Amino acid sequence: MADRDHADYEIETLAEFDQVVARGSLSGYRIQSVNLLERTFALLSADTSAAVFLGCPMEPDAAAKVRADGAMVFPPVPDLPFDPYRGLLYSPEELFTALPSGYDATPDAQAYAWFQETRSDGDVLASMLRAIHDDAVSDALDEHLLGARVVGVMGGHAMTRGGEDYRGAAELGRTLARAGLTVATGGGPGAMEAANLGAYLAPAPDAALGEALRLLAKAPSFTPSVTDWAQAAFAVRERWPGGGTSVGIPTWFYGHEPPNAFASHIAKYFANATREDGLLARSNAGVVFLPGAAGTVQEIFDNATPNYYESRGEPTPMVLVDRRHWTEHLPAWPLLRSLARDRSMEDRIALVDSVTEVPEALTAMRRP
């Protein structure tokens, strides 16, 4: 296994399994959450020594044989509303399965309910399952973003559909996506949804955004009904199928905030700290901070700290949007500027008045 790349020894789909097992050996491979109930003959025939099977359903004879070979088998966990061993990121369709029956029937809502039941009872099994899940999601996110130029877009969840701020955030997401950047957000409602919406509609004509905003305005917020809010988003997706890609990184820690349906790839975590750090660390082309409250302020300084110490290497650009908000309402900008003074991050921070200035600000801070 030492001579293989990381991705080369992970098997995450049945097609990958069939391709590898045709060569006669699964030795040393990690097979993640692949249903192998119909691959008994292949498992009985192949060398499975030193393999690891993570949550792969298989017949008892096959399981006994691979264990006898020296493989490690982590069986699926029954009655769990999520797969802790998953090898791929979530899709909106997966998280919102059964939405017509109401949001409470969806896998997303059921995973949050499980989290609420187990987070405070001290059960080591539940804690372990959450940790395994989050690590698997991080692995899938790294694989998905390999080689991508990622721009994080942060902002508050309270921004409602139909407002000018929401339109501006959507236009920003569209502009960044059309420039070849991967838009990554916190994956929730408000400014996060708007940026993902813009990236989703990047391949569509410009006029599509205005029409989409009118459709979404029928359910301006995820309160009082997450069901209505999510169904409005899926109506937009049906009107413009096959939209552009982007990433959402939400958390069940704030389960009252549902994920938005416009991020094509969703890395949802139980641990908010893992989610926050992962989102900022992967934004290698910079981070844009739209107006927000406590969460966005926290994200500004979570990002500023590694830039200050250069603990992740060269500082990445930071653009704060809305001068009045960040100098008067929540004066984070003066503190950020003071931190940056006489350090290498000093020319990697910018304060702009509107989202229209963001692309130019990012370009100006790009280093060869």
mmCIF file of N, CA and C in Angstrom, residues 188-295:
data_model
loop_
_atom_site.group_PDB
_atom_site.id
_atom_site.type_symbol
_atom_site.label_atom_id
_atom_site.label_comp_id
_atom_site.label_asym_id
_atom_site.label_seq_id
_atom_site.Cartn_x
_atom_site.Cartn_y
_atom_site.Cartn_z
ATOM 1 N N GLY A 188 -25.759 26.936 4.848
ATOM 2 C CA GLY A 188 -27.071 27.152 5.438
ATOM 3 C C GLY A 188 -27.909 28.146 4.667
ATOM 4 N N PRO A 189 -28.898 28.750 5.333
ATOM 5 C CA PRO A 189 -29.770 29.743 4.695
ATOM 6 C C PRO A 189 -29.087 31.101 4.564
ATOM 7 N N GLY A 190 -29.869 32.097 4.166
ATOM 8 C CA GLY A 190 -29.414 33.472 4.136
ATOM 9 C C GLY A 190 -28.334 33.736 3.113
ATOM 10 N N ALA A 191 -27.287 34.445 3.553
ATOM 11 C CA ALA A 191 -26.193 34.797 2.646
ATOM 12 C C ALA A 191 -25.521 33.557 2.072
ATOM 13 N N MET A 192 -25.452 32.499 2.868
ATOM 14 C CA MET A 192 -24.827 31.262 2.397
ATOM 15 C C MET A 192 -25.614 30.667 1.234
ATOM 16 N N GLU A 193 -26.926 30.587 1.396
ATOM 17 C CA GLU A 193 -27.756 30.063 0.322
ATOM 18 C C GLU A 193 -27.640 30.939 -0.930
ATOM 19 N N ALA A 194 -27.640 32.244 -0.734
ATOM 20 C CA ALA A 194 -27.581 33.155 -1.879
ATOM 21 C C ALA A 194 -26.323 32.929 -2.705
ATOM 22 N N ALA A 195 -25.189 32.778 -2.050
ATOM 23 C CA ALA A 195 -23.937 32.547 -2.783
ATOM 24 C C ALA A 195 -23.968 31.224 -3.525
ATOM 25 N N ASN A 196 -24.491 30.173 -2.872
ATOM 26 C CA ASN A 196 -24.622 28.883 -3.557
ATOM 27 C C ASN A 196 -25.606 28.970 -4.718
ATOM 28 N N LEU A 197 -26.688 29.733 -4.547
ATOM 29 C CA LEU A 197 -27.647 29.939 -5.637
ATOM 30 C C LEU A 197 -26.967 30.582 -6.838
ATOM 31 N N GLY A 198 -26.163 31.614 -6.584
ATOM 32 C CA GLY A 198 -25.473 32.280 -7.683
ATOM 33 C C GLY A 198 -24.570 31.329 -8.441
ATOM 34 N N ALA A 199 -23.842 30.488 -7.707
ATOM 35 C CA ALA A 199 -22.972 29.507 -8.365
ATOM 36 C C ALA A 199 -23.808 28.495 -9.145
ATOM 37 N N TYR A 200 -24.945 28.097 -8.602
ATOM 38 C CA TYR A 200 -25.814 27.135 -9.283
ATOM 39 C C TYR A 200 -26.306 27.695 -10.607
ATOM 40 N N LEU A 201 -26.634 28.986 -10.641
ATOM 41 C CA LEU A 201 -27.175 29.602 -11.843
ATOM 42 C C LEU A 201 -26.102 30.192 -12.758
ATOM 43 N N ALA A 202 -24.832 29.975 -12.429
ATOM 44 C CA ALA A 202 -23.749 30.528 -13.252
ATOM 45 C C ALA A 202 -23.831 30.095 -14.710
ATOM 46 N N PRO A 203 -24.197 28.844 -15.040
ATOM 47 C CA PRO A 203 -24.280 28.459 -16.454
ATOM 48 C C PRO A 203 -25.516 28.997 -17.160
ATOM 49 N N ALA A 204 -26.502 29.485 -16.403
ATOM 50 C CA ALA A 204 -27.766 29.942 -16.983
ATOM 51 C C ALA A 204 -27.648 31.388 -17.464
ATOM 52 N N PRO A 205 -28.577 31.839 -18.312
ATOM 53 C CA PRO A 205 -28.580 33.253 -18.720
ATOM 54 C C PRO A 205 -28.727 34.168 -17.511
ATOM 55 N N ASP A 206 -28.243 35.401 -17.637
ATOM 56 C CA ASP A 206 -28.309 36.344 -16.523
ATOM 57 C C ASP A 206 -29.728 36.529 -15.998
ATOM 58 N N ALA A 207 -30.711 36.519 -16.895
ATOM 59 C CA ALA A 207 -32.095 36.770 -16.495
ATOM 60 C C ALA A 207 -32.643 35.694 -15.571
ATOM 61 N N ALA A 208 -32.009 34.522 -15.565
ATOM 62 C CA ALA A 208 -32.511 33.436 -14.730
ATOM 63 C C ALA A 208 -32.479 33.807 -13.253
ATOM 64 N N LEU A 209 -31.500 34.601 -12.839
ATOM 65 C CA LEU A 209 -31.378 34.930 -11.428
ATOM 66 C C LEU A 209 -32.591 35.714 -10.948
ATOM 67 N N GLY A 210 -33.030 36.700 -11.715
ATOM 68 C CA GLY A 210 -34.194 37.482 -11.315
ATOM 69 C C GLY A 210 -35.435 36.626 -11.188
ATOM 70 N N GLU A 211 -35.633 35.719 -12.130
ATOM 71 C CA GLU A 211 -36.794 34.836 -12.064
ATOM 72 C C GLU A 211 -36.686 33.893 -10.875
ATOM 73 N N ALA A 212 -35.490 33.381 -10.624
ATOM 74 C CA ALA A 212 -35.300 32.495 -9.482
ATOM 75 C C ALA A 212 -35.586 33.215 -8.170
ATOM 76 N N LEU A 213 -35.157 34.459 -8.073
ATOM 77 C CA LEU A 213 -35.405 35.219 -6.851
ATOM 78 C C LEU A 213 -36.894 35.437 -6.626
ATOM 79 N N ARG A 214 -37.642 35.626 -7.681
ATOM 80 C CA ARG A 214 -39.096 35.781 -7.531
ATOM 81 C C ARG A 214 -39.736 34.482 -7.038
ATOM 82 N N LEU A 215 -39.272 33.353 -7.537
ATOM 83 C CA LEU A 215 -39.803 32.075 -7.071
ATOM 84 C C LEU A 215 -39.466 31.844 -5.601
ATOM 85 N N LEU A 216 -38.253 32.180 -5.224
ATOM 86 C CA LEU A 216 -37.818 31.955 -3.847
ATOM 87 C C LEU A 216 -38.514 32.890 -2.863
ATOM 88 N N ALA A 217 -38.858 34.078 -3.317
ATOM 89 C CA ALA A 217 -39.472 35.067 -2.424
ATOM 90 C C ALA A 217 -40.822 34.603 -1.877
ATOM 91 N N LYS A 218 -41.398 33.578 -2.486
ATOM 92 C CA LYS A 218 -42.663 33.034 -1.976
ATOM 93 C C LYS A 218 -42.471 32.379 -0.611
ATOM 94 N N ALA A 219 -41.254 31.971 -0.305
ATOM 95 C CA ALA A 219 -40.919 31.419 1.016
ATOM 96 C C ALA A 219 -39.639 32.114 1.469
ATOM 97 N N PRO A 220 -39.740 33.339 1.978
ATOM 98 C CA PRO A 220 -38.545 34.163 2.199
ATOM 99 C C PRO A 220 -37.591 33.658 3.266
ATOM 100 N N SER A 221 -38.066 32.816 4.184
ATOM 101 C CA SER A 221 -37.216 32.362 5.282
ATOM 102 C C SER A 221 -37.519 30.907 5.606
ATOM 103 N N PHE A 222 -36.569 30.244 6.271
ATOM 104 C CA PHE A 222 -36.802 28.864 6.682
ATOM 105 C C PHE A 222 -37.712 28.778 7.900
ATOM 106 N N THR A 223 -38.072 29.917 8.466
ATOM 107 C CA THR A 223 -39.115 29.960 9.486
ATOM 108 C C THR A 223 -40.328 30.679 8.899
ATOM 109 N N PRO A 224 -41.519 30.233 9.152
ATOM 110 C CA PRO A 224 -41.904 29.183 10.097
ATOM 111 C C PRO A 224 -41.860 27.768 9.522
ATOM 112 N N SER A 225 -41.631 27.610 8.196
ATOM 113 C CA SER A 225 -41.732 26.283 7.594
ATOM 114 C C SER A 225 -40.484 25.954 6.781
ATOM 115 N N VAL A 226 -39.666 25.035 7.289
ATOM 116 C CA VAL A 226 -38.515 24.563 6.517
ATOM 117 C C VAL A 226 -38.998 23.845 5.260
ATOM 118 N N THR A 227 -40.110 23.146 5.361
ATOM 119 C CA THR A 227 -40.639 22.413 4.211
ATOM 120 C C THR A 227 -40.923 23.347 3.052
ATOM 121 N N ASP A 228 -41.652 24.435 3.310
ATOM 122 C CA ASP A 228 -41.975 25.387 2.244
ATOM 123 C C ASP A 228 -40.709 26.036 1.695
ATOM 124 N N TRP A 229 -39.792 26.373 2.581
ATOM 125 C CA TRP A 229 -38.534 27.016 2.187
ATOM 126 C C TRP A 229 -37.728 26.105 1.264
ATOM 127 N N ALA A 230 -37.607 24.845 1.631
ATOM 128 C CA ALA A 230 -36.831 23.906 0.822
ATOM 129 C C ALA A 230 -37.547 23.584 -0.489
ATOM 130 N N GLN A 231 -38.864 23.448 -0.461
ATOM 131 C CA GLN A 231 -39.591 23.136 -1.687
ATOM 132 C C GLN A 231 -39.463 24.263 -2.703
ATOM 133 N N ALA A 232 -39.408 25.502 -2.248
ATOM 134 C CA ALA A 232 -39.200 26.624 -3.166
ATOM 135 C C ALA A 232 -37.843 26.515 -3.849
ATOM 136 N N ALA A 233 -36.824 26.076 -3.108
ATOM 137 C CA ALA A 233 -35.493 25.906 -3.695
ATOM 138 C C ALA A 233 -35.500 24.792 -4.736
ATOM 139 N N PHE A 234 -36.161 23.694 -4.440
ATOM 140 C CA PHE A 234 -36.209 22.605 -5.408
ATOM 141 C C PHE A 234 -37.030 22.977 -6.639
ATOM 142 N N ALA A 235 -37.992 23.882 -6.486
ATOM 143 C CA ALA A 235 -38.722 24.378 -7.658
ATOM 144 C C ALA A 235 -37.782 25.143 -8.588
ATOM 145 N N VAL A 236 -36.853 25.907 -8.012
ATOM 146 C CA VAL A 236 -35.858 26.609 -8.825
ATOM 147 C C VAL A 236 -34.942 25.600 -9.512
ATOM 148 N N ARG A 237 -34.522 24.587 -8.789
ATOM 149 C CA ARG A 237 -33.651 23.566 -9.381
ATOM 150 C C ARG A 237 -34.356 22.836 -10.528
ATOM 151 N N GLU A 238 -35.653 22.602 -10.396
ATOM 152 C CA GLU A 238 -36.394 21.947 -11.467
ATOM 153 C C GLU A 238 -36.541 22.867 -12.676
ATOM 154 N N ARG A 239 -36.659 24.159 -12.406
ATOM 155 C CA ARG A 239 -36.774 25.127 -13.517
ATOM 156 C C ARG A 239 -35.472 25.232 -14.288
ATOM 157 N N TRP A 240 -34.331 25.136 -13.583
ATOM 158 C CA TRP A 240 -33.013 25.186 -14.237
ATOM 159 C C TRP A 240 -32.196 23.971 -13.784
ATOM 160 N N PRO A 241 -32.461 22.810 -14.345
ATOM 161 C CA PRO A 241 -31.731 21.611 -13.914
ATOM 162 C C PRO A 241 -30.273 21.655 -14.363
ATOM 163 N N GLY A 242 -29.453 20.840 -13.720
ATOM 164 C CA GLY A 242 -28.050 20.749 -14.121
ATOM 165 C C GLY A 242 -27.269 22.017 -13.880
ATOM 166 N N GLY A 243 -27.467 22.640 -12.751
ATOM 167 C CA GLY A 243 -26.783 23.895 -12.455
ATOM 168 C C GLY A 243 -25.309 23.723 -12.165
ATOM 169 N N GLY A 244 -24.643 24.846 -11.905
ATOM 170 C CA GLY A 244 -23.217 24.838 -11.613
ATOM 171 C C GLY A 244 -22.932 24.252 -10.242
ATOM 172 N N THR A 245 -21.670 23.912 -10.027
ATOM 173 C CA THR A 245 -21.274 23.271 -8.782
ATOM 174 C C THR A 245 -20.773 24.279 -7.761
ATOM 175 N N SER A 246 -20.956 23.945 -6.513
ATOM 176 C CA SER A 246 -20.378 24.690 -5.398
ATOM 177 C C SER A 246 -20.432 23.774 -4.184
ATOM 178 N N VAL A 247 -19.893 24.242 -3.080
ATOM 179 C CA VAL A 247 -19.803 23.426 -1.873
ATOM 180 C C VAL A 247 -20.514 24.128 -0.732
ATOM 181 N N GLY A 248 -21.240 23.358 0.051
ATOM 182 C CA GLY A 248 -21.828 23.845 1.296
ATOM 183 C C GLY A 248 -21.289 23.014 2.447
ATOM 184 N N ILE A 249 -20.942 23.686 3.553
ATOM 185 C CA ILE A 249 -20.362 22.972 4.703
ATOM 186 C C ILE A 249 -21.167 23.361 5.954
ATOM 187 N N PRO A 250 -22.334 22.761 6.128
ATOM 188 C CA PRO A 250 -23.184 23.074 7.281
ATOM 189 C C PRO A 250 -22.910 22.135 8.454
ATOM 190 N N THR A 251 -23.718 22.266 9.501
ATOM 191 C CA THR A 251 -23.515 21.454 10.698
ATOM 192 C C THR A 251 -24.839 21.135 11.351
ATOM 193 N N TRP A 252 -24.924 19.916 11.917
ATOM 194 C CA TRP A 252 -26.091 19.561 12.729
ATOM 195 C C TRP A 252 -26.014 20.175 14.116
ATOM 196 N N PHE A 253 -24.874 20.749 14.475
ATOM 197 C CA PHE A 253 -24.770 21.432 15.762
ATOM 198 C C PHE A 253 -25.768 22.576 15.836
ATOM 199 N N TYR A 254 -25.934 23.271 14.702
ATOM 200 C CA TYR A 254 -26.976 24.294 14.591
ATOM 201 C C TYR A 254 -28.110 23.715 13.744
ATOM 202 N N GLY A 255 -28.757 22.691 14.282
ATOM 203 C CA GLY A 255 -29.732 21.958 13.490
ATOM 204 C C GLY A 255 -30.973 22.748 13.135
ATOM 205 N N HIS A 256 -31.212 23.865 13.832
ATOM 206 C CA HIS A 256 -32.360 24.692 13.466
ATOM 207 C C HIS A 256 -32.131 25.389 12.133
ATOM 208 N N GLU A 257 -30.878 25.416 11.651
ATOM 209 C CA GLU A 257 -30.563 25.963 10.336
ATOM 210 C C GLU A 257 -30.442 24.810 9.349
ATOM 211 N N PRO A 258 -31.408 24.637 8.462
ATOM 212 C CA PRO A 258 -31.306 23.542 7.497
ATOM 213 C C PRO A 258 -30.263 23.851 6.428
ATOM 214 N N PRO A 259 -29.730 22.838 5.766
ATOM 215 C CA PRO A 259 -28.816 23.092 4.649
ATOM 216 C C PRO A 259 -29.588 23.642 3.465
ATOM 217 N N ASN A 260 -28.920 24.417 2.632
ATOM 218 C CA ASN A 260 -29.608 24.901 1.435
ATOM 219 C C ASN A 260 -29.425 23.913 0.288
ATOM 220 N N ALA A 261 -30.350 23.970 -0.650
ATOM 221 C CA ALA A 261 -30.406 22.979 -1.725
ATOM 222 C C ALA A 261 -29.619 23.383 -2.963
ATOM 223 N N PHE A 262 -28.876 24.480 -2.918
ATOM 224 C CA PHE A 262 -28.177 24.945 -4.112
ATOM 225 C C PHE A 262 -26.701 24.554 -4.152
ATOM 226 N N ALA A 263 -26.142 24.129 -3.026
ATOM 227 C CA ALA A 263 -24.780 23.595 -3.042
ATOM 228 C C ALA A 263 -24.846 22.197 -3.640
ATOM 229 N N SER A 264 -24.081 21.957 -4.684
ATOM 230 C CA SER A 264 -24.138 20.644 -5.337
ATOM 231 C C SER A 264 -23.509 19.555 -4.483
ATOM 232 N N HIS A 265 -22.532 19.931 -3.657
ATOM 233 C CA HIS A 265 -21.836 18.983 -2.800
ATOM 234 C C HIS A 265 -21.860 19.526 -1.372
ATOM 235 N N ILE A 266 -22.336 18.700 -0.449
ATOM 236 C CA ILE A 266 -22.553 19.149 0.925
ATOM 237 C C ILE A 266 -21.727 18.298 1.883
ATOM 238 N N ALA A 267 -20.879 18.968 2.637
ATOM 239 C CA ALA A 267 -20.083 18.308 3.686
ATOM 240 C C ALA A 267 -20.701 18.690 5.020
ATOM 241 N N LYS A 268 -21.610 17.863 5.504
ATOM 242 C CA LYS A 268 -22.305 18.215 6.748
ATOM 243 C C LYS A 268 -21.665 17.494 7.921
ATOM 244 N N TYR A 269 -21.420 18.245 8.989
ATOM 245 C CA TYR A 269 -20.708 17.746 10.159
ATOM 246 C C TYR A 269 -21.594 17.767 11.406
ATOM 247 N N PHE A 270 -21.222 16.939 12.371
ATOM 248 C CA PHE A 270 -21.794 17.046 13.704
ATOM 249 C C PHE A 270 -21.024 18.073 14.537
ATOM 250 N N ALA A 271 -19.703 18.086 14.429
ATOM 251 C CA ALA A 271 -18.863 18.981 15.238
ATOM 252 C C ALA A 271 -18.704 20.318 14.519
ATOM 253 N N ASN A 272 -19.233 21.373 15.123
ATOM 254 C CA ASN A 272 -19.150 22.672 14.463
ATOM 255 C C ASN A 272 -17.721 23.178 14.375
ATOM 256 N N ALA A 273 -16.895 22.906 15.377
ATOM 257 C CA ALA A 273 -15.505 23.373 15.342
ATOM 258 C C ALA A 273 -14.764 22.768 14.156
ATOM 259 N N THR A 274 -14.992 21.485 13.897
ATOM 260 C CA THR A 274 -14.369 20.826 12.744
ATOM 261 C C THR A 274 -14.853 21.447 11.458
ATOM 262 N N ARG A 275 -16.130 21.733 11.406
ATOM 263 C CA ARG A 275 -16.726 22.340 10.207
ATOM 264 C C ARG A 275 -16.156 23.741 9.960
ATOM 265 N N GLU A 276 -16.108 24.578 10.996
ATOM 266 C CA GLU A 276 -15.644 25.962 10.840
ATOM 267 C C GLU A 276 -14.188 25.989 10.364
ATOM 268 N N ASP A 277 -13.337 25.243 11.053
ATOM 269 C CA ASP A 277 -11.925 25.245 10.698
ATOM 270 C C ASP A 277 -11.710 24.672 9.305
ATOM 271 N N GLY A 278 -12.459 23.620 8.982
ATOM 272 C CA GLY A 278 -12.305 22.996 7.671
ATOM 273 C C GLY A 278 -12.714 23.909 6.537
ATOM 274 N N LEU A 279 -13.782 24.645 6.732
ATOM 275 C CA LEU A 279 -14.247 25.568 5.693
ATOM 276 C C LEU A 279 -13.215 26.650 5.422
ATOM 277 N N LEU A 280 -12.703 27.262 6.473
ATOM 278 C CA LEU A 280 -11.740 28.343 6.291
ATOM 279 C C LEU A 280 -10.401 27.821 5.769
ATOM 280 N N ALA A 281 -9.962 26.684 6.266
ATOM 281 C CA ALA A 281 -8.662 26.140 5.847
ATOM 282 C C ALA A 281 -8.665 25.770 4.367
ATOM 283 N N ARG A 282 -9.814 25.394 3.835
ATOM 284 C CA ARG A 282 -9.868 24.971 2.434
ATOM 285 C C ARG A 282 -10.116 26.129 1.471
ATOM 286 N N SER A 283 -10.354 27.329 1.999
ATOM 287 C CA SER A 283 -10.592 28.498 1.142
ATOM 288 C C SER A 283 -9.252 29.092 0.722
ATOM 289 N N ASN A 284 -8.575 28.401 -0.180
ATOM 290 C CA ASN A 284 -7.199 28.750 -0.526
ATOM 291 C C ASN A 284 -7.078 29.965 -1.429
ATOM 292 N N ALA A 285 -8.191 30.415 -2.017
ATOM 293 C CA ALA A 285 -8.154 31.599 -2.877
ATOM 294 C C ALA A 285 -8.747 32.825 -2.195
ATOM 295 N N GLY A 286 -9.064 32.698 -0.901
ATOM 296 C CA GLY A 286 -9.557 33.845 -0.156
ATOM 297 C C GLY A 286 -10.923 33.597 0.452
ATOM 298 N N VAL A 287 -11.303 34.519 1.343
ATOM 299 C CA VAL A 287 -12.597 34.435 2.021
ATOM 300 C C VAL A 287 -13.260 35.802 1.951
ATOM 301 N N VAL A 288 -14.555 35.796 1.615
ATOM 302 C CA VAL A 288 -15.370 37.011 1.564
ATOM 303 C C VAL A 288 -16.336 36.981 2.739
ATOM 304 N N PHE A 289 -16.365 38.060 3.505
ATOM 305 C CA PHE A 289 -17.231 38.132 4.678
ATOM 306 C C PHE A 289 -18.331 39.152 4.417
ATOM 307 N N LEU A 290 -19.534 38.664 4.179
ATOM 308 C CA LEU A 290 -20.703 39.508 4.015
ATOM 309 C C LEU A 290 -21.212 39.913 5.393
ATOM 310 N N PRO A 291 -22.080 40.918 5.463
ATOM 311 C CA PRO A 291 -22.583 41.326 6.781
ATOM 312 C C PRO A 291 -23.217 40.162 7.532
ATOM 313 N N GLY A 292 -22.864 40.032 8.795
ATOM 314 C CA GLY A 292 -23.399 38.975 9.642
ATOM 315 C C GLY A 292 -23.267 39.378 11.088
ATOM 316 N N ALA A 293 -23.579 38.453 11.972
ATOM 317 C CA ALA A 293 -23.534 38.738 13.403
ATOM 318 C C ALA A 293 -22.424 37.934 14.064
ATOM 319 N N ALA A 294 -22.704 37.338 15.217
ATOM 320 C CA ALA A 294 -21.654 36.703 16.019
ATOM 321 C C ALA A 294 -20.910 35.615 15.258
ATOM 322 N N GLY A 295 -21.647 34.782 14.516
ATOM 323 C CA GLY A 295 -20.995 33.697 13.796
ATOM 324 C C GLY A 295 -20.009 34.193 12.765
#
